[in-house]
PDB file of C-alpha atoms in Angstrom:
ATOM      1  CA  UNK A  24       0.000   0.000   0.000  1.00  0.00           C
ATOM      2  CA  UNK A  25       1.295   3.456  -0.884  1.00  0.00           C
ATOM      3  CA  UNK A  26       1.320   5.685   2.191  1.00  0.00           C
ATOM      4  CA  UNK A  27       0.671   8.870   0.210  1.00  0.00           C
ATOM      5  CA  UNK A  28      -2.598   7.394  -1.098  1.00  0.00           C
ATOM      6  CA  UNK A  29      -3.967   6.306   2.293  1.00  0.00           C
ATOM      7  CA  UNK A  30      -7.398   7.826   2.892  1.00  0.00           C
ATOM      8  CA  UNK A  31      -7.689   9.067  -0.677  1.00  0.00           C
ATOM      9  CA  UNK A  32      -9.520   7.773  -3.715  1.00  0.00           C
ATOM     10  CA  UNK A  33      -7.030   8.360  -6.531  1.00  0.00           C
ATOM     11  CA  UNK A  34      -8.351   8.237 -10.082  1.00  0.00           C
ATOM     12  CA  UNK A  35      -7.102   7.651 -13.573  1.00  0.00           C
ATOM     13  CA  UNK A  36      -7.937  10.252 -16.191  1.00  0.00           C
ATOM     14  CA  UNK A  37     -11.056   8.308 -17.226  1.00  0.00           C
ATOM     15  CA  UNK A  38     -12.454   8.551 -13.684  1.00  0.00           C
ATOM     16  CA  UNK A  39     -11.764   4.948 -12.707  1.00  0.00           C
ATOM     17  CA  UNK A  40     -10.085   4.417  -9.353  1.00  0.00           C
ATOM     18  CA  UNK A  41      -6.461   3.372  -9.015  1.00  0.00           C
ATOM     19  CA  UNK A  42      -6.969   0.889  -6.195  1.00  0.00           C
ATOM     20  CA  UNK A  43      -4.260   1.150  -3.558  1.00  0.00           C
ATOM     21  CA  UNK A  44      -3.570  -2.591  -3.371  1.00  0.00           C
ATOM     22  CA  UNK A  45      -1.958  -3.993  -0.230  1.00  0.00           C
ATOM     23  CA  UNK A  46       0.676  -5.692  -2.402  1.00  0.00           C
ATOM     24  CA  UNK A  47       1.512  -4.444  -5.916  1.00  0.00           C
ATOM     25  CA  UNK A  48       1.884  -8.067  -7.053  1.00  0.00           C
ATOM     26  CA  UNK A  49      -1.627  -9.123  -5.940  1.00  0.00           C
ATOM     27  CA  UNK A  50      -4.766  -7.089  -6.772  1.00  0.00           C
ATOM     28  CA  UNK A  51      -6.434  -6.990  -3.357  1.00  0.00           C
ATOM     29  CA  UNK A  52      -7.138  -4.257  -0.820  1.00  0.00           C
ATOM     30  CA  UNK A  53      -8.487  -5.046   2.667  1.00  0.00           C
ATOM     31  CA  UNK A  54      -9.027  -2.432   5.333  1.00  0.00           C
ATOM     32  CA  UNK A  55     -10.653  -2.258   8.749  1.00  0.00           C
ATOM     33  CA  UNK A  56     -11.952   1.259   8.321  1.00  0.00           C
ATOM     34  CA  UNK A  57     -14.480   3.903   9.194  1.00  0.00           C
ATOM     35  CA  UNK A  58     -16.344   6.788   7.624  1.00  0.00           C
ATOM     36  CA  UNK A  59     -17.639  10.041   9.072  1.00  0.00           C
ATOM     37  CA  UNK A  60     -18.640  13.392   7.580  1.00  0.00           C
ATOM     38  CA  UNK A  61     -15.989  15.373   5.683  1.00  0.00           C
ATOM     39  CA  UNK A  62     -13.333  12.657   5.399  1.00  0.00           C
ATOM     40  CA  UNK A  63     -11.605  12.512   2.025  1.00  0.00           C
ATOM     41  CA  UNK A  64     -13.101   9.168   1.038  1.00  0.00           C
ATOM     42  CA  UNK A  65     -16.778  10.040   1.647  1.00  0.00           C
ATOM     43  CA  UNK A  66     -18.988  10.989  -1.326  1.00  0.00           C
ATOM     44  CA  UNK A  67     -16.268  10.488  -3.953  1.00  0.00           C
ATOM     45  CA  UNK A  68     -17.907   9.024  -7.091  1.00  0.00           C
ATOM     46  CA  UNK A  69     -15.676   6.475  -8.792  1.00  0.00           C
ATOM     47  CA  UNK A  70     -15.673   3.122 -10.537  1.00  0.00           C
ATOM     48  CA  UNK A  71     -13.216   0.295 -11.086  1.00  0.00           C
ATOM     49  CA  UNK A  72     -13.041  -3.191 -12.543  1.00  0.00           C
ATOM     50  CA  UNK A  73     -12.592  -4.615  -9.050  1.00  0.00           C
ATOM     51  CA  UNK A  74     -15.354  -6.109  -6.934  1.00  0.00           C
ATOM     52  CA  UNK A  75     -15.976  -4.062  -3.764  1.00  0.00           C
ATOM     53  CA  UNK A  76     -17.429  -5.741  -0.665  1.00  0.00           C
ATOM     54  CA  UNK A  77     -18.232  -3.818   2.522  1.00  0.00           C
ATOM     55  CA  UNK A  78     -19.588  -5.183   5.815  1.00  0.00           C
ATOM     56  CA  UNK A  79     -20.710  -2.755   8.521  1.00  0.00           C
ATOM     57  CA  UNK A  80     -19.242  -3.508  11.964  1.00  0.00           C
ATOM     58  CA  UNK A  81     -20.997  -0.720  13.856  1.00  0.00           C
ATOM     59  CA  UNK A  82     -23.162   2.288  13.161  1.00  0.00           C
ATOM     60  CA  UNK A  83     -25.116   3.000  10.002  1.00  0.00           C
ATOM     61  CA  UNK A  84     -23.889   4.122   6.606  1.00  0.00           C
ATOM     62  CA  UNK A  85     -25.028   4.215   3.004  1.00  0.00           C
ATOM     63  CA  UNK A  86     -23.711   3.491  -0.466  1.00  0.00           C
ATOM     64  CA  UNK A  87     -24.763   5.224  -3.637  1.00  0.00           C
ATOM     65  CA  UNK A  88     -24.575   2.845  -6.621  1.00  0.00           C
ATOM     66  CA  UNK A  89     -25.453   4.290 -10.024  1.00  0.00           C
ATOM     67  CA  UNK A  90     -27.524   6.958  -8.291  1.00  0.00           C
ATOM     68  CA  UNK A  91     -29.473   4.631  -5.992  1.00  0.00           C
ATOM     69  CA  UNK A  92     -28.906   4.965  -2.234  1.00  0.00           C
ATOM     70  CA  UNK A  93     -28.567   1.725  -0.274  1.00  0.00           C
ATOM     71  CA  UNK A  94     -28.737   2.011   3.524  1.00  0.00           C
ATOM     72  CA  UNK A  95     -26.635  -0.408   5.553  1.00  0.00           C
ATOM     73  CA  UNK A  96     -27.081  -1.247   9.206  1.00  0.00           C
ATOM     74  CA  UNK A  97     -24.686  -3.042  11.548  1.00  0.00           C
ATOM     75  CA  UNK A  98     -24.102  -6.555  10.231  1.00  0.00           C
ATOM     76  CA  UNK A  99     -25.181  -5.759   6.658  1.00  0.00           C
ATOM     77  CA  UNK A 100     -22.975  -6.332   3.625  1.00  0.00           C
ATOM     78  CA  UNK A 101     -22.998  -4.798   0.161  1.00  0.00           C
ATOM     79  CA  UNK A 102     -21.238  -6.186  -2.911  1.00  0.00           C
ATOM     80  CA  UNK A 103     -20.652  -3.561  -5.619  1.00  0.00           C
ATOM     81  CA  UNK A 104     -20.213  -5.084  -9.050  1.00  0.00           C
ATOM     82  CA  UNK A 105     -17.457  -4.266 -11.512  1.00  0.00           C
ATOM     83  CA  UNK A 106     -17.450  -0.820 -13.192  1.00  0.00           C
ATOM     84  CA  UNK A 107     -20.420   0.638 -11.286  1.00  0.00           C
ATOM     85  CA  UNK A 108     -20.374   4.303 -10.218  1.00  0.00           C
ATOM     86  CA  UNK A 109     -20.431   4.266  -6.436  1.00  0.00           C
ATOM     87  CA  UNK A 110     -19.431   6.050  -3.249  1.00  0.00           C
ATOM     88  CA  UNK A 111     -19.899   5.739   0.512  1.00  0.00           C
ATOM     89  CA  UNK A 112     -21.926   8.165   2.637  1.00  0.00           C
ATOM     90  CA  UNK A 113     -22.507   8.893   6.300  1.00  0.00           C
ATOM     91  CA  UNK A 114     -26.041   8.711   7.674  1.00  0.00           C
ATOM     92  CA  UNK A 115     -27.292  11.322  10.160  1.00  0.00           C
ATOM     93  CA  UNK A 116     -23.740  12.545  10.722  1.00  0.00           C
ATOM     94  CA  UNK A 117     -22.669   9.451  12.627  1.00  0.00           C
ATOM     95  CA  UNK A 118     -19.453   7.456  12.353  1.00  0.00           C
ATOM     96  CA  UNK A 119     -19.692   3.931  10.967  1.00  0.00           C
ATOM     97  CA  UNK A 120     -17.023   1.245  11.154  1.00  0.00           C
ATOM     98  CA  UNK A 121     -16.660  -1.386   8.470  1.00  0.00           C
ATOM     99  CA  UNK A 122     -14.446  -3.931   6.753  1.00  0.00           C
ATOM    100  CA  UNK A 123     -13.828  -3.298   3.069  1.00  0.00           C
ATOM    101  CA  UNK A 124     -12.498  -5.871   0.610  1.00  0.00           C
ATOM    102  CA  UNK A 125     -11.657  -4.783  -2.944  1.00  0.00           C
ATOM    103  CA  UNK A 126     -10.304  -7.388  -5.337  1.00  0.00           C
ATOM    104  CA  UNK A 127      -9.984  -7.803  -9.081  1.00  0.00           C
ATOM    105  CA  UNK A 128     -12.287 -10.497 -10.502  1.00  0.00           C
ATOM    106  CA  UNK A 129      -9.371 -11.830 -12.544  1.00  0.00           C
ATOM    107  CA  UNK A 130      -8.266 -13.631  -9.370  1.00  0.00           C
ATOM    108  CA  UNK A 131     -11.223 -15.979  -9.958  1.00  0.00           C
ATOM    109  CA  UNK A 132     -10.437 -16.655 -13.616  1.00  0.00           C
ATOM    110  CA  UNK A 133      -8.306 -19.781 -13.317  1.00  0.00           C
ATOM    111  CA  UNK A 134      -9.491 -20.913 -16.753  1.00  0.00           C
ATOM    112  CA  UNK A 135     -11.684 -19.697 -19.613  1.00  0.00           C
ATOM    113  CA  UNK A 136     -14.325 -22.226 -18.555  1.00  0.00           C
ATOM    114  CA  UNK A 137     -14.488 -20.805 -15.008  1.00  0.00           C
ATOM    115  CA  UNK A 138     -14.490 -17.252 -16.326  1.00  0.00           C
ATOM    116  CA  UNK A 139     -17.405 -17.885 -18.694  1.00  0.00           C
ATOM    117  CA  UNK A 140     -19.401 -20.098 -16.317  1.00  0.00           C
ATOM    118  CA  UNK A 141     -19.004 -18.356 -12.979  1.00  0.00           C
ATOM    119  CA  UNK A 142     -17.539 -14.855 -13.390  1.00  0.00           C
ATOM    120  CA  UNK A 143     -18.653 -13.142 -16.600  1.00  0.00           C
ATOM    121  CA  UNK A 144     -22.374 -13.846 -16.091  1.00  0.00           C
ATOM    122  CA  UNK A 145     -22.214 -11.621 -13.002  1.00  0.00           C
ATOM    123  CA  UNK A 146     -19.621  -8.919 -13.709  1.00  0.00           C
ATOM    124  CA  UNK A 147     -21.008  -8.283 -17.214  1.00  0.00           C
ATOM    125  CA  UNK A 148     -24.640  -8.218 -16.103  1.00  0.00           C
ATOM    126  CA  UNK A 149     -25.935  -4.645 -16.014  1.00  0.00           C
ATOM    127  CA  UNK A 150     -28.960  -5.815 -14.022  1.00  0.00           C
ATOM    128  CA  UNK A 151     -26.679  -6.500 -11.039  1.00  0.00           C
ATOM    129  CA  UNK A 152     -25.044  -3.194 -10.062  1.00  0.00           C
ATOM    130  CA  UNK A 153     -24.893  -4.399  -6.450  1.00  0.00           C
ATOM    131  CA  UNK A 154     -26.124  -7.132  -4.110  1.00  0.00           C
ATOM    132  CA  UNK A 155     -27.157  -6.349  -0.552  1.00  0.00           C
ATOM    133  CA  UNK A 156     -27.046  -8.924   2.230  1.00  0.00           C
ATOM    134  CA  UNK A 157     -29.033  -8.268   5.405  1.00  0.00           C
ATOM    135  CA  UNK A 158     -27.292  -9.941   8.310  1.00  0.00           C
ATOM    136  CA  UNK A 159     -30.333 -11.992   9.325  1.00  0.00           C
ATOM    137  CA  UNK A 160     -31.255 -13.009   5.783  1.00  0.00           C
ATOM    138  CA  UNK A 161     -30.078 -16.089   3.903  1.00  0.00           C
ATOM    139  CA  UNK A 162     -26.281 -16.034   3.495  1.00  0.00           C
ATOM    140  CA  UNK A 163     -26.058 -12.737   5.422  1.00  0.00           C
ATOM    141  CA  UNK A 164     -24.467 -14.107   8.569  1.00  0.00           C
ATOM    142  CA  UNK A 165     -22.079 -16.310   6.622  1.00  0.00           C
ATOM    143  CA  UNK A 166     -20.759 -13.552   4.376  1.00  0.00           C
ATOM    144  CA  UNK A 167     -20.460 -11.186   7.372  1.00  0.00           C
ATOM    145  CA  UNK A 168     -18.467 -13.754   9.350  1.00  0.00           C
ATOM    146  CA  UNK A 169     -16.079 -14.272   6.449  1.00  0.00           C
ATOM    147  CA  UNK A 170     -15.629 -10.540   5.963  1.00  0.00           C
ATOM    148  CA  UNK A 171     -14.691 -10.093   9.617  1.00  0.00           C
ATOM    149  CA  UNK A 172     -11.834 -12.574   9.039  1.00  0.00           C
ATOM    150  CA  UNK A 173     -10.397 -10.691   6.051  1.00  0.00           C
ATOM    151  CA  UNK A 174      -8.222  -8.068   7.850  1.00  0.00           C
ATOM    152  CA  UNK A 175      -6.143 -10.830   9.453  1.00  0.00           C
ATOM    153  CA  UNK A 176      -5.521 -12.367   6.016  1.00  0.00           C
ATOM    154  CA  UNK A 177      -4.661  -9.240   4.044  1.00  0.00           C
ATOM    155  CA  UNK A 178      -0.971 -10.124   3.579  1.00  0.00           C
ATOM    156  CA  UNK A 179      -1.586 -13.785   2.718  1.00  0.00           C
ATOM    157  CA  UNK A 180      -2.490 -13.837  -0.973  1.00  0.00           C
ATOM    158  CA  UNK A 181      -3.279 -17.565  -0.974  1.00  0.00           C
ATOM    159  CA  UNK A 182      -5.740 -17.309   1.931  1.00  0.00           C
ATOM    160  CA  UNK A 183      -7.329 -14.188   0.430  1.00  0.00           C
ATOM    161  CA  UNK A 184      -7.807 -16.113  -2.819  1.00  0.00           C
ATOM    162  CA  UNK A 185      -9.467 -19.030  -0.998  1.00  0.00           C
ATOM    163  CA  UNK A 186     -11.821 -16.673   0.833  1.00  0.00           C
ATOM    164  CA  UNK A 187     -12.660 -14.809  -2.369  1.00  0.00           C
ATOM    165  CA  UNK A 188     -13.722 -18.049  -4.048  1.00  0.00           C
ATOM    166  CA  UNK A 189     -15.900 -18.877  -1.039  1.00  0.00           C
ATOM    167  CA  UNK A 190     -17.413 -15.395  -0.997  1.00  0.00           C
ATOM    168  CA  UNK A 191     -18.005 -15.562  -4.732  1.00  0.00           C
ATOM    169  CA  UNK A 192     -19.969 -18.791  -4.369  1.00  0.00           C
ATOM    170  CA  UNK A 193     -22.311 -17.014  -1.932  1.00  0.00           C
ATOM    171  CA  UNK A 194     -22.566 -14.052  -4.317  1.00  0.00           C
ATOM    172  CA  UNK A 195     -23.421 -16.404  -7.203  1.00  0.00           C
ATOM    173  CA  UNK A 196     -26.196 -18.014  -5.180  1.00  0.00           C
ATOM    174  CA  UNK A 197     -27.695 -14.654  -4.259  1.00  0.00           C
ATOM    175  CA  UNK A 198     -27.382 -13.374  -7.832  1.00  0.00           C
ATOM    176  CA  UNK A 199     -28.815 -16.490  -9.466  1.00  0.00           C
ATOM    177  CA  UNK A 200     -32.300 -15.046  -9.929  1.00  0.00           C
ATOM    178  CA  UNK A 201     -30.846 -12.196 -12.033  1.00  0.00           C
ATOM    179  CA  UNK A 202     -29.113 -14.520 -14.478  1.00  0.00           C
ATOM    180  CA  UNK A 203     -31.188 -15.631 -17.435  1.00  0.00           C
ATOM    181  CA  UNK A 204     -28.173 -16.414 -19.613  1.00  0.00           C
ATOM    182  CA  UNK A 205     -30.312 -15.844 -22.678  1.00  0.00           C
ATOM    183  CA  UNK A 206     -30.087 -12.174 -23.556  1.00  0.00           C
ATOM    184  CA  UNK A 207     -27.012 -10.235 -24.534  1.00  0.00           C
ATOM    185  CA  UNK A 208     -26.184  -7.555 -21.988  1.00  0.00           C
ATOM    186  CA  UNK A 209     -25.663  -3.989 -23.188  1.00  0.00           C
ATOM    187  CA  UNK A 210     -24.260  -1.174 -21.120  1.00  0.00           C
ATOM    188  CA  UNK A 211     -26.417   1.729 -19.981  1.00  0.00           C
ATOM    189  CA  UNK A 212     -25.763   4.551 -22.490  1.00  0.00           C
ATOM    190  CA  UNK A 213     -26.569   7.214 -19.891  1.00  0.00           C
ATOM    191  CA  UNK A 214     -23.879   5.833 -17.595  1.00  0.00           C
ATOM    192  CA  UNK A 215     -21.357   5.969 -20.423  1.00  0.00           C
ATOM    193  CA  UNK A 216     -22.326   9.582 -21.100  1.00  0.00           C
ATOM    194  CA  UNK A 217     -21.790  10.416 -17.446  1.00  0.00           C
ATOM    195  CA  UNK A 218     -18.392   8.676 -17.414  1.00  0.00           C
ATOM    196  CA  UNK A 219     -17.414  10.766 -20.459  1.00  0.00           C
ATOM    197  CA  UNK A 220     -18.170  13.943 -18.517  1.00  0.00           C
ATOM    198  CA  UNK A 221     -16.267  12.659 -15.473  1.00  0.00           C
ATOM    199  CA  UNK A 222     -13.306  12.080 -17.782  1.00  0.00           C
ATOM    200  CA  UNK A 223     -13.603  15.589 -19.207  1.00  0.00           C
ATOM    201  CA  UNK A 224     -13.524  17.143 -15.745  1.00  0.00           C
ATOM    202  CA  UNK A 225     -10.502  15.013 -14.792  1.00  0.00           C
ATOM    203  CA  UNK A 226      -8.680  16.272 -17.890  1.00  0.00           C
ATOM    204  CA  UNK A 227      -9.757  19.921 -17.675  1.00  0.00           C
ATOM    205  CA  UNK A 228     -10.154  20.812 -13.977  1.00  0.00           C
ATOM    206  CA  UNK A 229      -7.027  23.005 -13.931  1.00  0.00           C
ATOM    207  CA  UNK A 230      -8.637  25.547 -16.270  1.00  0.00           C
ATOM    208  CA  UNK A 231     -11.848  27.533 -16.360  1.00  0.00           C
ATOM    209  CA  UNK A 232     -14.568  24.909 -16.821  1.00  0.00           C
ATOM    210  CA  UNK A 233     -18.192  25.887 -17.412  1.00  0.00           C
ATOM    211  CA  UNK A 234     -21.404  23.881 -17.294  1.00  0.00           C
ATOM    212  CA  UNK A 235     -21.759  24.364 -21.048  1.00  0.00           C
ATOM    213  CA  UNK A 236     -18.310  22.879 -21.664  1.00  0.00           C
ATOM    214  CA  UNK A 237     -19.013  19.876 -19.452  1.00  0.00           C
ATOM    215  CA  UNK A 238     -22.247  19.194 -21.331  1.00  0.00           C
ATOM    216  CA  UNK A 239     -20.591  19.734 -24.722  1.00  0.00           C
ATOM    217  CA  UNK A 240     -17.920  17.135 -23.891  1.00  0.00           C
ATOM    218  CA  UNK A 241     -20.677  14.489 -24.113  1.00  0.00           C
ATOM    219  CA  UNK A 242     -22.734  16.245 -26.822  1.00  0.00           C
ATOM    220  CA  UNK A 243     -25.753  16.733 -24.565  1.00  0.00           C
ATOM    221  CA  UNK A 244     -27.743  19.704 -23.285  1.00  0.00           C
ATOM    222  CA  UNK A 245     -26.942  21.538 -20.058  1.00  0.00           C
ATOM    223  CA  UNK A 246     -30.270  20.370 -18.692  1.00  0.00           C
ATOM    224  CA  UNK A 247     -29.488  16.690 -19.300  1.00  0.00           C
ATOM    225  CA  UNK A 248     -25.983  17.242 -17.926  1.00  0.00           C
ATOM    226  CA  UNK A 249     -27.489  18.524 -14.663  1.00  0.00           C
ATOM    227  CA  UNK A 250     -29.936  15.619 -14.608  1.00  0.00           C
ATOM    228  CA  UNK A 251     -27.231  12.974 -15.007  1.00  0.00           C
ATOM    229  CA  UNK A 252     -24.953  14.446 -12.341  1.00  0.00           C
ATOM    230  CA  UNK A 253     -27.829  14.617  -9.895  1.00  0.00           C
ATOM    231  CA  UNK A 254     -28.847  11.062 -10.810  1.00  0.00           C
ATOM    232  CA  UNK A 255     -25.439   9.457 -10.412  1.00  0.00           C
ATOM    233  CA  UNK A 256     -23.710  11.568  -7.754  1.00  0.00           C
ATOM    234  CA  UNK A 257     -26.426  13.676  -6.155  1.00  0.00           C
ATOM    235  CA  UNK A 258     -24.792  17.032  -6.898  1.00  0.00           C
ATOM    236  CA  UNK A 259     -24.508  19.559  -9.684  1.00  0.00           C
ATOM    237  CA  UNK A 260     -21.739  19.362 -12.302  1.00  0.00           C
ATOM    238  CA  UNK A 261     -20.055  22.471 -10.905  1.00  0.00           C
ATOM    239  CA  UNK A 262     -20.184  21.191  -7.334  1.00  0.00           C
ATOM    240  CA  UNK A 263     -18.671  17.918  -8.555  1.00  0.00           C
ATOM    241  CA  UNK A 264     -15.915  19.921 -10.285  1.00  0.00           C
ATOM    242  CA  UNK A 265     -15.119  21.825  -7.090  1.00  0.00           C
ATOM    243  CA  UNK A 266     -15.082  18.618  -5.051  1.00  0.00           C
ATOM    244  CA  UNK A 267     -12.719  17.069  -7.621  1.00  0.00           C
ATOM    245  CA  UNK A 268     -10.372  20.065  -7.378  1.00  0.00           C
ATOM    246  CA  UNK A 269     -10.361  19.847  -3.580  1.00  0.00           C
ATOM    247  CA  UNK A 270      -9.438  16.185  -3.674  1.00  0.00           C
ATOM    248  CA  UNK A 271      -6.494  17.138  -5.874  1.00  0.00           C
ATOM    249  CA  UNK A 272      -5.558  19.764  -3.296  1.00  0.00           C
ATOM    250  CA  UNK A 273      -5.630  17.043  -0.627  1.00  0.00           C
ATOM    251  CA  UNK A 274      -3.330  14.859  -2.721  1.00  0.00           C
ATOM    252  CA  UNK A 275      -0.770  17.656  -3.063  1.00  0.00           C
ATOM    253  CA  UNK A 276      -0.992  18.545   0.635  1.00  0.00           C
ATOM    254  CA  UNK A 277      -0.221  14.981   1.586  1.00  0.00           C
ATOM    255  CA  UNK A 278       2.449  14.158  -0.952  1.00  0.00           C
ATOM    256  CA  UNK A 279       4.401  17.366  -1.676  1.00  0.00           C
ATOM    257  CA  UNK A 280       6.032  20.335   0.095  1.00  0.00           C
ATOM    258  CA  UNK A 281       4.508  22.873  -2.334  1.00  0.00           C
ATOM    259  CA  UNK A 282       3.128  26.131  -0.999  1.00  0.00           C
ATOM    260  CA  UNK A 283      -0.618  26.786  -0.935  1.00  0.00           C
ATOM    261  CA  UNK A 284      -0.164  29.352  -3.709  1.00  0.00           C
ATOM    262  CA  UNK A 285       1.483  26.743  -5.925  1.00  0.00           C
ATOM    263  CA  UNK A 286      -1.212  24.183  -5.143  1.00  0.00           C
ATOM    264  CA  UNK A 287      -3.990  26.673  -5.908  1.00  0.00           C
ATOM    265  CA  UNK A 288      -2.445  27.401  -9.310  1.00  0.00           C
ATOM    266  CA  UNK A 289      -2.192  23.689 -10.109  1.00  0.00           C
ATOM    267  CA  UNK A 290      -5.764  22.844  -9.150  1.00  0.00           C
ATOM    268  CA  UNK A 291      -7.754  25.528 -10.941  1.00  0.00           C
ATOM    269  CA  UNK A 292      -8.386  27.874  -8.020  1.00  0.00           C
ATOM    270  CA  UNK A 293      -8.113  31.632  -8.394  1.00  0.00           C
ATOM    271  CA  UNK A 294      -6.095  32.257  -5.261  1.00  0.00           C
ATOM    272  CA  UNK A 295      -5.387  30.663  -1.897  1.00  0.00           C
ATOM    273  CA  UNK A 296      -8.318  32.295  -0.121  1.00  0.00           C
ATOM    274  CA  UNK A 297     -10.913  30.817  -2.489  1.00  0.00           C
ATOM    275  CA  UNK A 298      -9.170  27.435  -2.433  1.00  0.00           C
ATOM    276  CA  UNK A 299      -9.139  27.387   1.385  1.00  0.00           C
ATOM    277  CA  UNK A 300     -12.795  28.391   1.622  1.00  0.00           C
ATOM    278  CA  UNK A 301     -13.859  25.687  -0.826  1.00  0.00           C
ATOM    279  CA  UNK A 302     -11.604  23.028   0.701  1.00  0.00           C
ATOM    280  CA  UNK A 303     -13.103  23.633   4.156  1.00  0.00           C
ATOM    281  CA  UNK A 304     -16.610  23.240   2.719  1.00  0.00           C
ATOM    282  CA  UNK A 305     -15.844  19.681   1.638  1.00  0.00           C
ATOM    283  CA  UNK A 306     -13.347  18.506   4.273  1.00  0.00           C
ATOM    284  CA  UNK A 307     -14.282  20.642   7.315  1.00  0.00           C
ATOM    285  CA  UNK A 308     -10.633  21.635   7.682  1.00  0.00           C
ATOM    286  CA  UNK A 309      -8.345  24.319   6.328  1.00  0.00           C
ATOM    287  CA  UNK A 310      -5.594  23.182   3.950  1.00  0.00           C
ATOM    288  CA  UNK A 311      -2.938  24.071   6.541  1.00  0.00           C
ATOM    289  CA  UNK A 312      -4.675  22.077   9.285  1.00  0.00           C
ATOM    290  CA  UNK A 313      -5.173  19.168   6.897  1.00  0.00           C
ATOM    291  CA  UNK A 314      -1.476  19.108   5.974  1.00  0.00           C
ATOM    292  CA  UNK A 315      -0.472  19.253   9.642  1.00  0.00           C
ATOM    293  CA  UNK A 316      -2.841  16.415  10.479  1.00  0.00           C
ATOM    294  CA  UNK A 317      -1.401  14.258   7.704  1.00  0.00           C
ATOM    295  CA  UNK A 318       2.166  15.032   8.772  1.00  0.00           C
ATOM    296  CA  UNK A 319       1.376  13.429  12.133  1.00  0.00           C
ATOM    297  CA  UNK A 320       0.155  10.169  10.568  1.00  0.00           C
ATOM    298  CA  UNK A 321       2.646   7.359  11.112  1.00  0.00           C
TER     299      UNK A 321
END
């Protein structure tokens, strides 16, 4: 795991997350974590090829998946499918603790036969953006128990692989009623349009970006642009842009000795004062206080 990426969701230019794997040679990330308002990893829309599994240890939290909010209570588990737009959220301002397990589905693909029989029918199925397991429902207790074991296994790739196969068998059982196996799956064109606009913002955030330019990047109207951002991430395109810039500010604060003036110039802000005001809106901390806090992290 790269220390400078701890607590951040770092993206590629197309908006997909660069998962901060525990070991660069094995595509798995396991963390015994928490979420509360204004942390850098709350409400950050992203997607990745990896499967994301989260079990709530205490408190209450929510996940937004393709614009739909899923509430999770203590003992609940959510499985977010490959390439879905998602992010975590606090509920009622409270702190929730959880175990998160992110792993690339390629770990399951020991052969073409296994890939086509047991993996592709789920990860390529647009009707399964996520699967929720209530703790007291069928399979809920079993998947929760296995997730609670994952942090102790995070550095043992073989044991993580065994557990992933076992978890995947439960996921297959729960997903079985979605799988007809008869119709060809096509991606949601509106999601692809939204991803195009996410990509545009990632490429252009350093300059002056308008709503019209964001909409034009996907050849749609400003009205539809607003609709899609509110559908998938629950905020306006401009608010998303400002949040994106502030996450870039956080990355520079944590990984470089640059001055605030230099960081403001690199992240599209017209001056330190405006950058600081906007940063505090999203992270409830000034840039200076945030940098000091990070400097004290072991």
